[in-house]
mmCIF file of C-alpha atoms in Angstrom:
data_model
loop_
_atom_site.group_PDB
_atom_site.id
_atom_site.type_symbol
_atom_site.label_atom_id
_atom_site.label_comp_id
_atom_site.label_asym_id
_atom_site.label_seq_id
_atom_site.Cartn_x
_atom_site.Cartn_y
_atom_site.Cartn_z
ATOM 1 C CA UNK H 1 92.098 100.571 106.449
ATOM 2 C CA UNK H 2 89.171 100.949 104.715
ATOM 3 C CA UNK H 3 89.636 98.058 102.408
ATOM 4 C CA UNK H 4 89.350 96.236 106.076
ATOM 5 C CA UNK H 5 86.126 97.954 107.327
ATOM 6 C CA UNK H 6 84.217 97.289 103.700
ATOM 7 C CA UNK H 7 85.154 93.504 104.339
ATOM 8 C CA UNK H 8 84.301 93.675 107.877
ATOM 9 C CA UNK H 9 80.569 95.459 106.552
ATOM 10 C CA UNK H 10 80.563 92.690 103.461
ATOM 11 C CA UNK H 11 81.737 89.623 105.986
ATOM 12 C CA UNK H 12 79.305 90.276 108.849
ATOM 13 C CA UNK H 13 75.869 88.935 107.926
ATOM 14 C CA UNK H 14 77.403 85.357 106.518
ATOM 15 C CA UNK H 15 79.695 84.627 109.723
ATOM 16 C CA UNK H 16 77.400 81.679 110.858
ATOM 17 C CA UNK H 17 75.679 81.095 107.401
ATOM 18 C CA UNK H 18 78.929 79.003 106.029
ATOM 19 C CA UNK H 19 78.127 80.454 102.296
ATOM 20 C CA UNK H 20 80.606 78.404 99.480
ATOM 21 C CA UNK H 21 79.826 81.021 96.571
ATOM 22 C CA UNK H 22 80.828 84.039 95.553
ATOM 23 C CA UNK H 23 77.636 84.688 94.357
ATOM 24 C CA UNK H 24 75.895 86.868 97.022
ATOM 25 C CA UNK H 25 74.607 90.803 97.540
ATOM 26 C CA UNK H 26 77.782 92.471 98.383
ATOM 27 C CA UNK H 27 76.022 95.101 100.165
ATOM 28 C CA UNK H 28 72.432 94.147 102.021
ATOM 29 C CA UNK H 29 70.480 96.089 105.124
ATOM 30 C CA UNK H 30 71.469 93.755 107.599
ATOM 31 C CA UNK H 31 75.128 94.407 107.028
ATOM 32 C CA UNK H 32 77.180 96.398 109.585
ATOM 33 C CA UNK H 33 80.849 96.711 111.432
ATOM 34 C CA UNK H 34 81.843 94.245 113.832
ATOM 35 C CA UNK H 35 84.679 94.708 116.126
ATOM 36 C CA UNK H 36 87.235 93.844 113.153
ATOM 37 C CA UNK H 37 86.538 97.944 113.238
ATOM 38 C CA UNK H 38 86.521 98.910 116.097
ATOM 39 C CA UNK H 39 90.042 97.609 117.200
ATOM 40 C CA UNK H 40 91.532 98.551 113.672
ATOM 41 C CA UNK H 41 90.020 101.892 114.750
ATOM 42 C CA UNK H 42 91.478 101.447 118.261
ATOM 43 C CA UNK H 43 95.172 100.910 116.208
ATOM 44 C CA UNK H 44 94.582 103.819 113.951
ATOM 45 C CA UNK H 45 93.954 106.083 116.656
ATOM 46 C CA UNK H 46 97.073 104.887 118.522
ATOM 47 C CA UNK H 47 99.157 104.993 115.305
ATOM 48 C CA UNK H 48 98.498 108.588 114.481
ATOM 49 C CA UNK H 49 99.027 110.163 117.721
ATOM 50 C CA UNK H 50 102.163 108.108 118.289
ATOM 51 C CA UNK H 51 100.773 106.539 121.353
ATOM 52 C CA UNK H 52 101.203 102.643 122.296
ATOM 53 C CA UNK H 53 98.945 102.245 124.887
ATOM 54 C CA UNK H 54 96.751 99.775 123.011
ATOM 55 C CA UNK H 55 95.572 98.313 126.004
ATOM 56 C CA UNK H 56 94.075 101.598 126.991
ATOM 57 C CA UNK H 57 92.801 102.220 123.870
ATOM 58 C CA UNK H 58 90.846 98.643 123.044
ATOM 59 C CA UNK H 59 89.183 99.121 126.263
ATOM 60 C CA UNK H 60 88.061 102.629 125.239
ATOM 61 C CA UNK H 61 86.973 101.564 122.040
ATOM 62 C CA UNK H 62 85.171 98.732 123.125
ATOM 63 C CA UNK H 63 83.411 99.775 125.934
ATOM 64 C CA UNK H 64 82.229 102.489 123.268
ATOM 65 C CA UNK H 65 80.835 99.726 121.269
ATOM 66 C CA UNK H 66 80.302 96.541 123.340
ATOM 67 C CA UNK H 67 77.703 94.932 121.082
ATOM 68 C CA UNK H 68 80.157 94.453 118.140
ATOM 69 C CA UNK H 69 80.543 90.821 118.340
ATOM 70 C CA UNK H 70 83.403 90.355 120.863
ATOM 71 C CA UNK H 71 85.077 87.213 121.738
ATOM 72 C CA UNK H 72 84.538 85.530 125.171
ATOM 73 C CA UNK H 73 87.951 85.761 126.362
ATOM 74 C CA UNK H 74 88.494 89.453 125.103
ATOM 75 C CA UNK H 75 85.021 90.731 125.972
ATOM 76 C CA UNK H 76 86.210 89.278 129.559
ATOM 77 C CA UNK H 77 89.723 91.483 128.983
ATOM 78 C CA UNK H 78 87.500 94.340 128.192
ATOM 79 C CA UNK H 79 85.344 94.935 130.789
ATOM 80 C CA UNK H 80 88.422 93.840 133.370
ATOM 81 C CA UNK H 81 90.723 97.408 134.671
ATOM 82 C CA UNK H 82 93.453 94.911 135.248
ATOM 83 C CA UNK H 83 93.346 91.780 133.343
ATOM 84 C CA UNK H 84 96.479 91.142 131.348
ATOM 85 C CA UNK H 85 97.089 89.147 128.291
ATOM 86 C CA UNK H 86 95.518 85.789 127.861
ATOM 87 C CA UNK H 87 97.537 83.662 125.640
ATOM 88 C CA UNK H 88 94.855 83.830 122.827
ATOM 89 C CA UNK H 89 96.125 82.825 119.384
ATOM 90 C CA UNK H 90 92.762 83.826 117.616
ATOM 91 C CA UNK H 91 92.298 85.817 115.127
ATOM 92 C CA UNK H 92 91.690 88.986 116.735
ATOM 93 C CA UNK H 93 95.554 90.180 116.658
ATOM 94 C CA UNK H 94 94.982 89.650 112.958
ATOM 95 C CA UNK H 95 91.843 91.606 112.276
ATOM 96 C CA UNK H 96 93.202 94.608 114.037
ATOM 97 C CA UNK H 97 96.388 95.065 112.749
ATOM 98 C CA UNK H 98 95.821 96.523 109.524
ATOM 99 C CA UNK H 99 96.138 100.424 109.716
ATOM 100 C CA UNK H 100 100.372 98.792 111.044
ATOM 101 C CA UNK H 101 101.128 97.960 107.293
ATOM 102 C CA UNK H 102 100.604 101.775 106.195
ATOM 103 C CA UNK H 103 101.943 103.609 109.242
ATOM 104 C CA UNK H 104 106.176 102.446 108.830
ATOM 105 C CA UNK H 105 108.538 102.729 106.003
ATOM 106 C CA UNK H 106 110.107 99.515 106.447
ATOM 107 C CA UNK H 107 109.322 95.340 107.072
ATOM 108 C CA UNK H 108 111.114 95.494 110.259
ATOM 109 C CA UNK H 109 109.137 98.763 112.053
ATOM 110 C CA UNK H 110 105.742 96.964 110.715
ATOM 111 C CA UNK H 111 106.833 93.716 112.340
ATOM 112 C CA UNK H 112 107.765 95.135 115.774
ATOM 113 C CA UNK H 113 104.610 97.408 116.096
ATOM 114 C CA UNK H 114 102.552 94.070 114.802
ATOM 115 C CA UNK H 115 103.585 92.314 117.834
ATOM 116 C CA UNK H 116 103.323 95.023 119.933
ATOM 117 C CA UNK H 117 99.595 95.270 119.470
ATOM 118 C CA UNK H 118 99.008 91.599 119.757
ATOM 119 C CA UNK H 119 100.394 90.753 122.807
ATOM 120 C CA UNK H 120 98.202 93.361 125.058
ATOM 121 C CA UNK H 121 95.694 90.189 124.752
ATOM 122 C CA UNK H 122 96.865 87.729 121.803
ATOM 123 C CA UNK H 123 100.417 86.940 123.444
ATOM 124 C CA UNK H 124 100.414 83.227 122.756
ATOM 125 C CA UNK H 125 103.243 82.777 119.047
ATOM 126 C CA UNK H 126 100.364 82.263 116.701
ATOM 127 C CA UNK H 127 98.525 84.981 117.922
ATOM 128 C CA UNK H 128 101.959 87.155 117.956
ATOM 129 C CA UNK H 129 102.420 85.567 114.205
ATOM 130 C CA UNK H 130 99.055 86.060 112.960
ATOM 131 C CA UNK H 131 99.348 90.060 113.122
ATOM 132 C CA UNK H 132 102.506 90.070 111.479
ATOM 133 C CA UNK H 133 102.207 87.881 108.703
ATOM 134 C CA UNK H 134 98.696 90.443 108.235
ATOM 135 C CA UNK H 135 100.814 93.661 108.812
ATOM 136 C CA UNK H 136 103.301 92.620 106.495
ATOM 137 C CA UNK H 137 101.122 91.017 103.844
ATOM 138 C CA UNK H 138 99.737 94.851 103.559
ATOM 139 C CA UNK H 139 102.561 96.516 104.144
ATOM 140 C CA UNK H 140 104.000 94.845 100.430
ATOM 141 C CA UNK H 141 101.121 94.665 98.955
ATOM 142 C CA UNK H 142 101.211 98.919 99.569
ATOM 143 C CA UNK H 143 104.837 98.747 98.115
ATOM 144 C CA UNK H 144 103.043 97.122 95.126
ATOM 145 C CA UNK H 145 105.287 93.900 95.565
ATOM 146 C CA UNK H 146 104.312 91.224 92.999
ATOM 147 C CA UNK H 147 101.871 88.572 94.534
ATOM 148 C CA UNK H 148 104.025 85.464 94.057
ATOM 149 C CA UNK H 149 107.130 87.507 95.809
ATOM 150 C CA UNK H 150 104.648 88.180 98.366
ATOM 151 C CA UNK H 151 103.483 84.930 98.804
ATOM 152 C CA UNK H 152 106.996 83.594 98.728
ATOM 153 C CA UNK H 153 108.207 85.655 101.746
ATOM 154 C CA UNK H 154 104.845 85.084 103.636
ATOM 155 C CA UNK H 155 105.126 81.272 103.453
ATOM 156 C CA UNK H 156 108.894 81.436 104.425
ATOM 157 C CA UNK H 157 108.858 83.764 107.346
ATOM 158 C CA UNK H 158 106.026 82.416 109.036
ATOM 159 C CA UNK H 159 105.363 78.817 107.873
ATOM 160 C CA UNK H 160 101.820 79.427 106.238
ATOM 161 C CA UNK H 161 101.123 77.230 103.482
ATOM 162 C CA UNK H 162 99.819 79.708 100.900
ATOM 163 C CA UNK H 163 100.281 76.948 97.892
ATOM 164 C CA UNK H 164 96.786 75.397 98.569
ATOM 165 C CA UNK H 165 94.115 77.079 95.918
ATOM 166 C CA UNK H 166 90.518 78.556 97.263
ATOM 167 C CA UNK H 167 88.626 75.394 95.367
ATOM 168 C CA UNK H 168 90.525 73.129 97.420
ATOM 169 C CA UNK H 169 90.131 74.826 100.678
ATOM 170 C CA UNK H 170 86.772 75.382 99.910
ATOM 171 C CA UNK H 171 84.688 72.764 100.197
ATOM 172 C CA UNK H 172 85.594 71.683 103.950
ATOM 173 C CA UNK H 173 86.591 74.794 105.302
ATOM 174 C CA UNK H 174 84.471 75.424 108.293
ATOM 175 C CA UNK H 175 84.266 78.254 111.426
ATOM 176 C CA UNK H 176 87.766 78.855 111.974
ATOM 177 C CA UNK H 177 88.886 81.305 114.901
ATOM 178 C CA UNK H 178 92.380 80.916 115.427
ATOM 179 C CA UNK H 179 94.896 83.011 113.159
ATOM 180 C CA UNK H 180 96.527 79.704 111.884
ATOM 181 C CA UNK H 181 92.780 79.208 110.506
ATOM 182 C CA UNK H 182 92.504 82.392 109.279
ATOM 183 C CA UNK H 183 94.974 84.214 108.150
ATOM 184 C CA UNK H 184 96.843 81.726 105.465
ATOM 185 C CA UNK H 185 93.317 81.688 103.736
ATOM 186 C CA UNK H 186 92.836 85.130 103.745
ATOM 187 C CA UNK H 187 95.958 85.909 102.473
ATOM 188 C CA UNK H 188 95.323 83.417 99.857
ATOM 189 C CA UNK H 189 91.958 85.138 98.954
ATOM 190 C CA UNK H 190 93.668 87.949 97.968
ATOM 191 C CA UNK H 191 96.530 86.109 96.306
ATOM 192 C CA UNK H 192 93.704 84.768 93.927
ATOM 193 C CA UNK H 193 91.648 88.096 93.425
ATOM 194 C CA UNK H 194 91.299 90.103 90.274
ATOM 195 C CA UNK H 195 90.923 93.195 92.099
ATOM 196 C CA UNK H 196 89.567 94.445 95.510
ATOM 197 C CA UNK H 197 85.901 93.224 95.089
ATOM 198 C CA UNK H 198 86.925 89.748 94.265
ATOM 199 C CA UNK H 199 89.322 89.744 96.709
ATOM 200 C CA UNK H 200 86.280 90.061 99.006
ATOM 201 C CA UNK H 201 84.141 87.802 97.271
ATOM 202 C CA UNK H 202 86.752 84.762 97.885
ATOM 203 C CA UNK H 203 87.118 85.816 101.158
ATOM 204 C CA UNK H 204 83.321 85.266 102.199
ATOM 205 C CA UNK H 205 83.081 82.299 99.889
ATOM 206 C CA UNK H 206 85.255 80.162 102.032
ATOM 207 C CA UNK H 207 82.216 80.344 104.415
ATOM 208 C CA UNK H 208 83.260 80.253 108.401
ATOM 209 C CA UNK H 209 84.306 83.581 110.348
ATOM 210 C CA UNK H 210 83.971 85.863 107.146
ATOM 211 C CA UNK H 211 83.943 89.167 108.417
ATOM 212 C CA UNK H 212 87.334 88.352 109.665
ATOM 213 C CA UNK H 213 88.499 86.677 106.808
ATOM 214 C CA UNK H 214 87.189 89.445 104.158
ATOM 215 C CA UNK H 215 88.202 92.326 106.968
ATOM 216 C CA UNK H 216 91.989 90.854 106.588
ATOM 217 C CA UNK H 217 91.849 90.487 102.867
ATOM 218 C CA UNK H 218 89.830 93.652 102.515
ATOM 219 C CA UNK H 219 93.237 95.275 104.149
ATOM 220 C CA UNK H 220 95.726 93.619 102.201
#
């Protein structure tokens, strides 16, 4: 989890700036947590008192901290008593779901608690997908499963093309807020990284919606 808030912190100040190195201050002033840590807080919190009311608690959360960056849609599901899921298949069920890879002892508990916090908003099958291919991209990379293993399982459970390299993505990779958008190339990030730094460092050089990207690689 806190591999995902130091990406979130790195990510946050190049969201709209589209960078394409991995040349850049990892750490500057203007850097701070977006709500890629808030809800993974929100999931934590739900996690360790063995509580899945994660509607209740990403409205607690949130209202805590409403200026973290929230999406239209969900900042609309926040403030709302009522509102129900929204079919979103952005990124958001991805962001969150981290502290899920290092709460279960097996693939098949991480996958069913993965859904389960997506589809309190993200409840359209990418959305649904995005979390789990993110929950269970950490949860092997925790059982120190070998990258290409990894990768293997990733891109034949959910249908993510994780062959593509970061210099070819590069280059027109833009703004991206769906999980189809964003999750394949943060997975790939790390897939490429040296170690955790790097990891971040590809994740913010693909430009578009870092703080999500390098929050989801930070995690893995």
């Amino acid at each position: 989890m806190q591999g995902a808030v130091i990406g979130d912190i790195v990510g946050s100040i190049y969201e709209f700036d589209n960078i394409k190195t991995k040349n850049f201050p990892l750490f500057s002033p203007g850097c701070y947590f977006t709500d890629d840590t808030v809800m993974s807080v929100a999931v934590a919190e739900c996690l360790l008192n063995n509580d899945h009311d994660y509607a209740g608690a990403f409205r607690r959360w949130g209202r805590k901290y409403p200026d973290a960056g929230y999406g239209g849609m969900f900042n609309e599901w926040l403030r709302s008593d009522s509102m129900s899921a929204y079919n979103s298949w952005g990124n958001g069920s991805a962001m969150r779901v981290g502290p899920v890879g290092f709460a279960f002892d097996t693939i098949d508990e991480v996958m069913a608690e993965a859904e389960r916090t997506a589809r309190v908003t993200h409840d359209h099958p990418e959305g649904v997908k995005g979390a789990q291919a993110t929950a269970a991209a950490i949860f092997m990379a925790r059982q120190r499963i070998p990258k290409e293993e990894l990768s293997q399982f990733i891109a034949a459970r959910f249908g993510y093309d994780l062959s593509r390299t970061l210099d070819a993505i590069r280059p027109n990779y833009e703004f991206n807020e769906s999980c189809a958008g964003t999750v394949p190339e943060a997975i790939i990030a790390f897939l490429e990284a040296t170690g955790f730094e790097d990891a971040i460092r590809n994740a913010v050089s693909l430009g578009g919606d870092s703080d999500t990207l390098a929050c989801i690689t930070g995690g893995i």
